[in-house]
CSV table of C-alpha atoms in Angstrom, one decimal:
chain,number,residue,atom,x,y,z
I,14,MET,CA,70.1,-15.1,54.8
I,15,GLU,CA,66.7,-16.8,53.5
I,16,LYS,CA,68.8,-19.6,52.7
I,17,LYS,CA,71.1,-20.3,54.8
I,18,LYS,CA,67.4,-20.6,57.5
I,19,VAL,CA,66.4,-23.5,53.9
I,20,LEU,CA,69.1,-24.9,54.0
I,21,LYS,CA,69.4,-24.9,58.0
I,22,ILE,CA,65.0,-26.6,57.9
I,23,ILE,CA,66.5,-29.5,55.1
I,24,ILE,CA,69.4,-30.3,56.9
I,25,THR,CA,66.8,-30.8,60.1
I,26,LEU,CA,64.7,-32.7,57.9
I,27,SER,CA,66.9,-34.6,56.7
I,28,ILE,CA,68.1,-36.0,59.7
I,29,LEU,CA,65.1,-36.4,61.8
I,30,ILE,CA,64.5,-38.7,58.6
I,31,ILE,CA,67.9,-40.9,58.7
I,32,VAL,CA,67.4,-41.4,62.1
I,33,TYR,CA,64.0,-42.3,61.4
I,34,PHE,CA,64.4,-45.2,59.2
I,35,THR,CA,67.4,-46.7,61.0
I,36,LEU,CA,64.8,-47.7,63.5
I,37,ASP,CA,62.2,-50.3,62.9
I,38,GLY,CA,59.4,-47.6,62.3
I,39,LYS,CA,57.9,-48.4,65.3
I,40,ILE,CA,56.8,-45.5,66.4
I,41,VAL,CA,53.0,-45.8,67.6
I,42,ASN,CA,54.3,-49.3,69.3
I,43,ALA,CA,56.1,-46.8,71.3
I,44,ILE,CA,53.0,-45.0,71.8
I,45,LYS,CA,51.3,-48.1,73.1
I,46,SER,CA,54.3,-49.0,75.7
I,47,ILE,CA,53.8,-45.3,77.0
I,48,SER,CA,51.8,-47.6,80.7
I,49,ARG,CA,52.7,-44.3,83.1
I,50,PRO,CA,51.6,-40.8,82.0
I,51,PHE,CA,51.0,-39.7,85.6
I,52,TYR,CA,55.3,-39.4,85.2
I,53,ILE,CA,55.1,-37.5,82.3
I,54,PHE,CA,52.9,-35.1,83.4
I,55,ILE,CA,54.6,-34.9,86.7
I,56,SER,CA,58.0,-33.8,84.0
I,57,LEU,CA,55.7,-30.7,82.9
I,58,LEU,CA,56.3,-29.3,86.4
I,59,ILE,CA,59.8,-28.6,85.9
I,60,PRO,CA,59.9,-25.9,84.0
I,61,THR,CA,56.5,-24.5,84.2
I,62,PHE,CA,58.1,-23.4,87.9
I,63,LEU,CA,61.1,-25.3,89.5
I,64,ILE,CA,63.4,-24.2,85.9
I,65,PRO,CA,61.7,-20.7,85.8
I,66,ILE,CA,62.9,-20.2,90.4
I,67,ILE,CA,66.6,-21.6,89.2
I,68,VAL,CA,66.9,-20.3,85.6
I,69,ASN,CA,65.5,-16.3,86.3
I,70,ASN,CA,67.8,-16.8,89.9
I,71,ARG,CA,70.7,-17.3,88.2
I,72,TRP,CA,70.3,-14.7,85.7
I,73,LYS,CA,69.4,-12.4,88.2
I,74,VAL,CA,72.9,-13.0,89.7
I,75,PHE,CA,74.9,-12.5,86.8
I,76,LEU,CA,73.2,-9.5,85.6
I,77,GLU,CA,73.7,-7.5,89.4
I,78,ILE,CA,77.2,-8.4,89.2
I,79,GLN,CA,77.1,-6.6,86.2
I,80,GLY,CA,76.0,-3.4,87.2
I,81,ILE,CA,72.4,-4.1,85.7
I,82,GLN,CA,69.1,-4.8,87.8
I,83,GLU,CA,66.4,-6.5,86.8
I,84,ASN,CA,63.2,-7.1,88.9
I,85,PHE,CA,62.7,-11.3,89.5
I,86,PHE,CA,60.0,-11.9,87.2
I,87,SER,CA,60.9,-9.4,85.4
I,88,LEU,CA,63.9,-11.9,84.0
I,89,VAL,CA,60.9,-15.1,84.0
I,90,LYS,CA,58.7,-12.9,81.4
I,91,ILE,CA,62.1,-12.2,79.3
I,92,ASN,CA,62.8,-15.9,79.5
I,93,PHE,CA,59.6,-17.0,78.3
I,94,ILE,CA,58.9,-14.9,75.5
I,95,SER,CA,63.0,-15.2,74.5
I,96,ILE,CA,62.1,-18.7,74.7
I,97,PHE,CA,59.5,-17.9,72.2
I,98,LEU,CA,61.2,-15.8,70.1
I,99,GLY,CA,64.1,-18.1,69.6
I,100,PHE,CA,62.7,-21.5,69.4
I,101,LEU,CA,62.7,-21.6,65.3
I,102,LEU,CA,66.8,-20.2,65.4
I,103,PRO,CA,69.5,-22.4,64.8
I,104,SER,CA,70.4,-25.3,67.4
I,105,SER,CA,69.6,-25.4,70.8
I,106,THR,CA,69.8,-23.1,71.9
I,107,GLY,CA,69.5,-20.1,70.0
I,108,PHE,CA,67.0,-18.3,72.3
I,109,ASP,CA,70.4,-17.1,73.7
I,110,ALA,CA,70.5,-14.8,71.3
I,111,VAL,CA,67.5,-13.0,72.0
I,112,ARG,CA,68.0,-12.8,75.6
I,113,ILE,CA,70.8,-10.9,75.0
I,114,TYR,CA,68.6,-8.9,72.7
I,115,ILE,CA,66.2,-8.0,74.8
I,116,ILE,CA,68.3,-6.8,78.0
I,117,GLU,CA,71.0,-5.0,76.0
I,118,LYS,CA,68.3,-2.8,74.5
I,119,LYS,CA,67.2,-2.5,78.3
I,120,HIS,CA,70.3,-1.6,79.3
I,121,LYS,CA,71.7,0.3,76.5
I,122,GLU,CA,73.4,2.2,78.4
I,123,LYS,CA,75.8,-1.3,80.4
I,124,LEU,CA,75.8,-2.1,76.3
I,125,GLY,CA,78.4,-6.0,76.9
I,126,SER,CA,77.6,-6.9,79.9
I,127,GLY,CA,74.1,-7.7,79.3
I,128,GLY,CA,75.4,-10.0,76.7
I,129,ALA,CA,78.6,-11.0,79.0
I,130,ALA,CA,76.3,-12.0,81.9
I,131,VAL,CA,74.2,-14.7,79.8
I,132,VAL,CA,77.7,-16.1,77.5
I,133,ILE,CA,79.5,-16.7,81.4
I,134,GLU,CA,76.6,-17.8,81.8
I,135,ARG,CA,75.8,-20.5,79.9
I,136,ILE,CA,80.1,-21.5,79.5
I,137,LEU,CA,79.9,-22.8,82.7
I,138,GLY,CA,77.0,-24.3,82.1
I,139,PHE,CA,78.7,-26.5,79.5
I,140,TYR,CA,81.7,-26.6,81.5
I,141,LEU,CA,79.9,-28.5,83.9
I,142,LEU,CA,77.6,-30.4,81.6
I,143,SER,CA,80.7,-32.2,80.5
I,144,LEU,CA,82.1,-32.6,83.7
I,145,MET,CA,78.9,-34.1,84.7
I,146,ALA,CA,79.5,-36.2,81.5
I,147,ILE,CA,82.9,-37.5,82.7
I,148,VAL,CA,81.3,-38.4,85.9
I,149,GLY,CA,78.8,-40.6,85.2
I,150,SER,CA,80.4,-41.9,82.1
I,151,PHE,CA,83.2,-43.8,84.9
I,152,VAL,CA,80.3,-44.8,86.7
I,153,ALA,CA,77.9,-46.3,83.8
I,154,TYR,CA,81.5,-48.0,82.1
I,155,TYR,CA,82.3,-49.1,85.8
I,156,ASN,CA,78.7,-50.6,85.0
I,157,GLY,CA,79.9,-51.6,81.5
I,158,THR,CA,79.7,-49.4,79.2
I,159,GLY,CA,82.2,-49.3,76.6
I,160,ILE,CA,84.8,-46.9,77.1
I,161,SER,CA,83.6,-44.7,73.7
I,162,VAL,CA,81.6,-42.7,76.6
I,163,VAL,CA,84.7,-42.4,78.6
I,164,TYR,CA,85.8,-41.2,76.4
I,165,LEU,CA,83.5,-38.7,73.9
I,166,SER,CA,83.2,-36.6,77.7
I,167,ILE,CA,86.7,-35.7,77.8
I,168,ILE,CA,86.8,-35.6,74.1
I,169,ILE,CA,83.9,-32.7,74.7
I,170,ASN,CA,85.3,-31.4,77.7
I,171,ILE,CA,89.0,-30.7,76.0
I,172,LEU,CA,86.7,-28.7,73.3
I,173,ILE,CA,85.8,-26.9,75.7
I,174,THR,CA,88.6,-25.5,77.7
I,175,LEU,CA,90.1,-24.9,74.8
I,176,GLY,CA,87.3,-22.2,73.1
I,177,ILE,CA,87.3,-20.6,77.3
I,178,LEU,CA,91.2,-20.1,75.9
I,179,PHE,CA,89.8,-18.9,73.3
I,180,LEU,CA,87.5,-16.2,74.2
I,181,ARG,CA,90.1,-15.1,76.5
I,182,SER,CA,92.9,-14.6,74.3
I,183,LYS,CA,93.3,-10.8,73.2
I,184,PHE,CA,94.9,-12.0,70.2
I,185,LEU,CA,93.2,-14.1,68.9
I,186,PHE,CA,89.8,-11.8,69.2
I,187,LYS,CA,91.9,-8.7,67.5
I,188,SER,CA,92.4,-10.4,65.4
I,189,ILE,CA,88.8,-10.9,64.4
I,190,SER,CA,87.3,-7.3,65.5
I,191,LYS,CA,90.3,-6.2,62.7
I,192,LYS,CA,88.9,-8.2,59.6
I,193,LEU,CA,85.1,-6.8,60.8
I,194,ASP,CA,86.5,-3.3,60.8
I,195,ARG,CA,87.4,-4.0,57.4
I,196,ILE,CA,84.1,-4.8,56.6
I,197,LYS,CA,82.1,-1.6,56.8
I,198,ILE,CA,78.7,-3.4,57.0
I,199,LEU,CA,79.9,-5.1,60.0
I,200,LYS,CA,81.6,-2.4,62.1
I,201,LYS,CA,78.7,-2.0,64.2
I,202,ILE,CA,78.7,-5.2,65.2
I,203,SER,CA,83.1,-5.0,66.0
I,204,GLY,CA,82.7,-2.4,68.5
I,205,TYR,CA,79.7,-4.1,70.0
I,206,LEU,CA,82.3,-7.4,69.6
I,207,ASN,CA,84.8,-5.2,71.3
I,208,LYS,CA,82.4,-3.9,74.2
I,209,LEU,CA,81.3,-7.5,75.0
I,210,TYR,CA,85.0,-9.1,75.5
I,211,SER,CA,85.5,-6.8,77.5
I,212,SER,CA,83.2,-7.9,79.7
I,213,ILE,CA,83.4,-11.6,79.9
I,214,ASN,CA,86.9,-10.1,80.5
I,215,SER,CA,86.0,-8.6,83.2
I,216,PHE,CA,83.8,-10.3,84.3
I,217,PRO,CA,84.9,-11.7,88.3
I,218,ILE,CA,83.8,-15.6,88.3
I,219,LYS,CA,86.1,-17.1,91.2
I,220,SER,CA,84.1,-15.0,93.1
I,221,THR,CA,80.3,-15.9,92.0
I,222,ILE,CA,81.4,-19.3,91.8
I,223,LEU,CA,80.2,-19.8,95.2
I,224,VAL,CA,77.5,-18.8,94.5
I,225,THR,CA,76.4,-19.4,90.7
I,226,ILE,CA,77.1,-22.8,91.1
I,227,PRO,CA,75.2,-24.2,92.4
I,228,LEU,CA,72.1,-22.9,90.8
I,229,ILE,CA,73.3,-24.1,87.4
I,230,LEU,CA,73.6,-28.1,88.9
I,231,LEU,CA,70.2,-27.8,90.3
I,232,PHE,CA,69.2,-26.7,86.6
I,233,GLN,CA,70.4,-29.3,84.9
I,234,LEU,CA,69.7,-32.1,86.8
I,235,SER,CA,66.2,-30.6,87.0
I,236,CYS,CA,67.1,-31.6,83.1
I,237,VAL,CA,68.4,-34.7,84.1
I,238,PHE,CA,65.7,-35.5,86.1
I,239,CYS,CA,63.1,-35.0,83.6
I,240,VAL,CA,64.8,-37.6,81.1
I,241,PHE,CA,64.2,-40.0,84.7
I,242,LEU,CA,61.2,-39.5,84.3
I,243,LEU,CA,60.3,-39.2,81.1
I,244,PHE,CA,61.5,-43.0,80.8
I,245,LYS,CA,60.0,-44.7,83.9
I,246,SER,CA,56.5,-43.2,82.0
I,247,PHE,CA,57.5,-46.4,79.5
I,248,ASN,CA,57.7,-48.7,82.7
I,249,LEU,CA,61.8,-47.9,82.9
I,250,GLN,CA,63.8,-48.0,85.2
I,251,ILE,CA,66.9,-46.5,84.3
I,252,PRO,CA,69.8,-46.1,87.2
I,253,PHE,CA,70.7,-42.4,87.7
I,254,PHE,CA,74.1,-42.9,86.8
I,255,TYR,CA,73.1,-43.8,83.1
I,256,HIS,CA,71.7,-40.7,82.6
I,257,LEU,CA,74.4,-38.3,84.1
I,258,ALA,CA,76.3,-39.2,81.9
I,259,PHE,CA,74.1,-39.4,78.3
I,260,LEU,CA,71.9,-36.1,78.6
I,261,PRO,CA,74.9,-34.0,79.1
I,262,LEU,CA,76.7,-35.4,75.9
I,263,ILE,CA,73.3,-35.2,74.1
I,264,LEU,CA,72.7,-31.4,75.7
I,265,ILE,CA,76.3,-30.5,74.4
I,266,ILE,CA,75.6,-31.4,71.1
I,267,ALA,CA,72.2,-30.6,70.5
I,268,ILE,CA,73.7,-27.2,70.5
I,269,ILE,CA,75.9,-27.5,66.9
I,270,PRO,CA,74.0,-24.7,65.0
I,271,VAL,CA,73.2,-26.9,61.6
I,272,SER,CA,69.5,-27.9,62.5
I,273,ILE,CA,66.0,-25.3,63.6
I,274,SER,CA,66.4,-26.1,68.2
I,275,GLY,CA,68.6,-29.1,68.0
I,276,PHE,CA,66.2,-31.2,65.7
I,277,GLY,CA,67.6,-34.7,65.3
I,278,LEU,CA,71.3,-34.2,66.8
I,279,ARG,CA,69.2,-34.7,69.8
I,280,GLU,CA,66.8,-37.8,68.3
I,281,GLY,CA,70.4,-38.5,66.8
I,282,GLY,CA,71.8,-38.8,70.8
I,283,PHE,CA,69.6,-40.3,73.0
I,284,VAL,CA,69.1,-42.9,70.0
I,285,PHE,CA,73.3,-43.8,70.2
I,286,PHE,CA,74.0,-43.2,73.5
I,287,TYR,CA,70.3,-44.8,75.3
I,288,GLY,CA,71.2,-48.1,72.2
I,289,LEU,CA,74.0,-48.4,74.5
I,290,ILE,CA,72.0,-49.6,77.4
I,291,GLY,CA,69.8,-52.1,75.1
I,292,ILE,CA,67.0,-48.6,74.7
I,293,ASP,CA,64.5,-49.2,71.9
I,294,GLY,CA,65.4,-47.1,69.3
I,295,ASN,CA,62.0,-46.3,68.5
I,296,VAL,CA,61.0,-45.3,72.8
I,297,ALA,CA,64.6,-43.6,73.1
I,298,PHE,CA,63.9,-41.6,70.1
I,299,LEU,CA,59.7,-40.5,71.4
I,300,VAL,CA,61.4,-39.4,75.0
I,301,SER,CA,63.2,-37.2,73.2
I,302,LEU,CA,60.6,-35.8,71.4
I,303,LEU,CA,59.0,-35.6,75.0
I,304,TYR,CA,62.0,-34.0,76.0
I,305,TYR,CA,61.5,-31.5,73.5
I,306,ALA,CA,58.1,-30.6,74.1
I,307,VAL,CA,58.7,-30.8,77.6
I,308,LEU,CA,61.5,-28.3,78.6
I,309,MET,CA,60.8,-26.4,75.1
I,310,LEU,CA,57.7,-26.2,74.4
I,311,VAL,CA,55.8,-26.1,76.9
I,312,PRO,CA,57.8,-22.5,78.0
I,313,ALA,CA,58.0,-21.6,74.6
I,314,THR,CA,53.3,-21.9,74.7
I,315,ILE,CA,53.6,-20.1,78.1
I,316,GLY,CA,56.5,-17.3,76.5
I,317,MET,CA,54.2,-16.5,73.7
I,318,ILE,CA,50.4,-16.3,75.7
I,319,ILE,CA,53.1,-14.0,77.6
I,320,TYR,CA,54.2,-12.0,74.6
I,321,LEU,CA,50.9,-11.7,72.5
I,322,PHE,CA,49.1,-10.3,76.3
I,323,SER,CA,50.9,-8.0,78.1
I,324,GLY,CA,51.3,-5.3,77.5
I,325,GLU,CA,55.1,-5.6,78.3
I,326,ALA,CA,55.5,-8.2,75.7
I,327,LYS,CA,54.4,-5.6,73.6
I,328,ASN,CA,57.3,-3.7,74.0
I,329,TYR,CA,59.7,-6.5,73.6
I,330,GLN,CA,57.8,-6.3,70.1
I,331,ASN,CA,58.8,-2.2,69.8
I,332,GLU,CA,62.4,-2.7,70.7
I,333,LEU,CA,63.2,-6.1,68.6
I,334,LYS,CA,61.7,-3.7,65.5
I,335,SER,CA,63.9,-1.2,66.2
């Protein structure tokens, strides 16, 4: 396990170094070009106030459907703490694993249901992101961007669709489960995966779409708006549809679990996609770092404070040790 962590750190640093040296290295000049820092301060309000309201109401709906009752403010604490504890996990959504662990520990009688709520919420989110990318990329294409972005968004949508079909394939799941059962250490994991799979496939998605999709879209649009504000801090007036095309693709690429918290993949995505419309690579690189700081470091800091000073957070710590 330690070797894997070291490997991911090496890959993360390697990608960041490669991205940095493909630029002309004028990051300092890019920092100096921030002419409207007011927009950065506005963007900080999004993960501090707006996103927690959207995300935790959305999660609450998914959990209630699974028969799990959780107070809204309890979910807020779990989310912030999960972002903090999942800070160094692979991919940009590693904190979801912590969310699943904590909610499953709190509701052992509903084993698999809490995890299913997180998995379904994330899958729907990625699928809607891919659709947003397709719409945005077509608009961007008709405004002069290359057709390659359209092709990429369609390919990613197809891959996500295949992933959903894979999750719903009982044959494939049973074959994987049987292989896990052969290994004594993994038998417990196999048992949990069976319960998780059962919960995922019995989840009434159709009856929840009208409630959950607007909340998912609000969350995604708030992330896009955050990037819009960050570019405005550099006094760059980029049409909103470009962000709709590029950011979903960047976020999906950043979930590939080869680096820590998506570092390198996200930065490379910003440099590549925004470079298509003539944005300086150093500025795009810096916006990517600011985006991560705003969307992840701010909530992680709040999570750290709750984790260290809240009595409830100490209970989570005991649960994680048990």
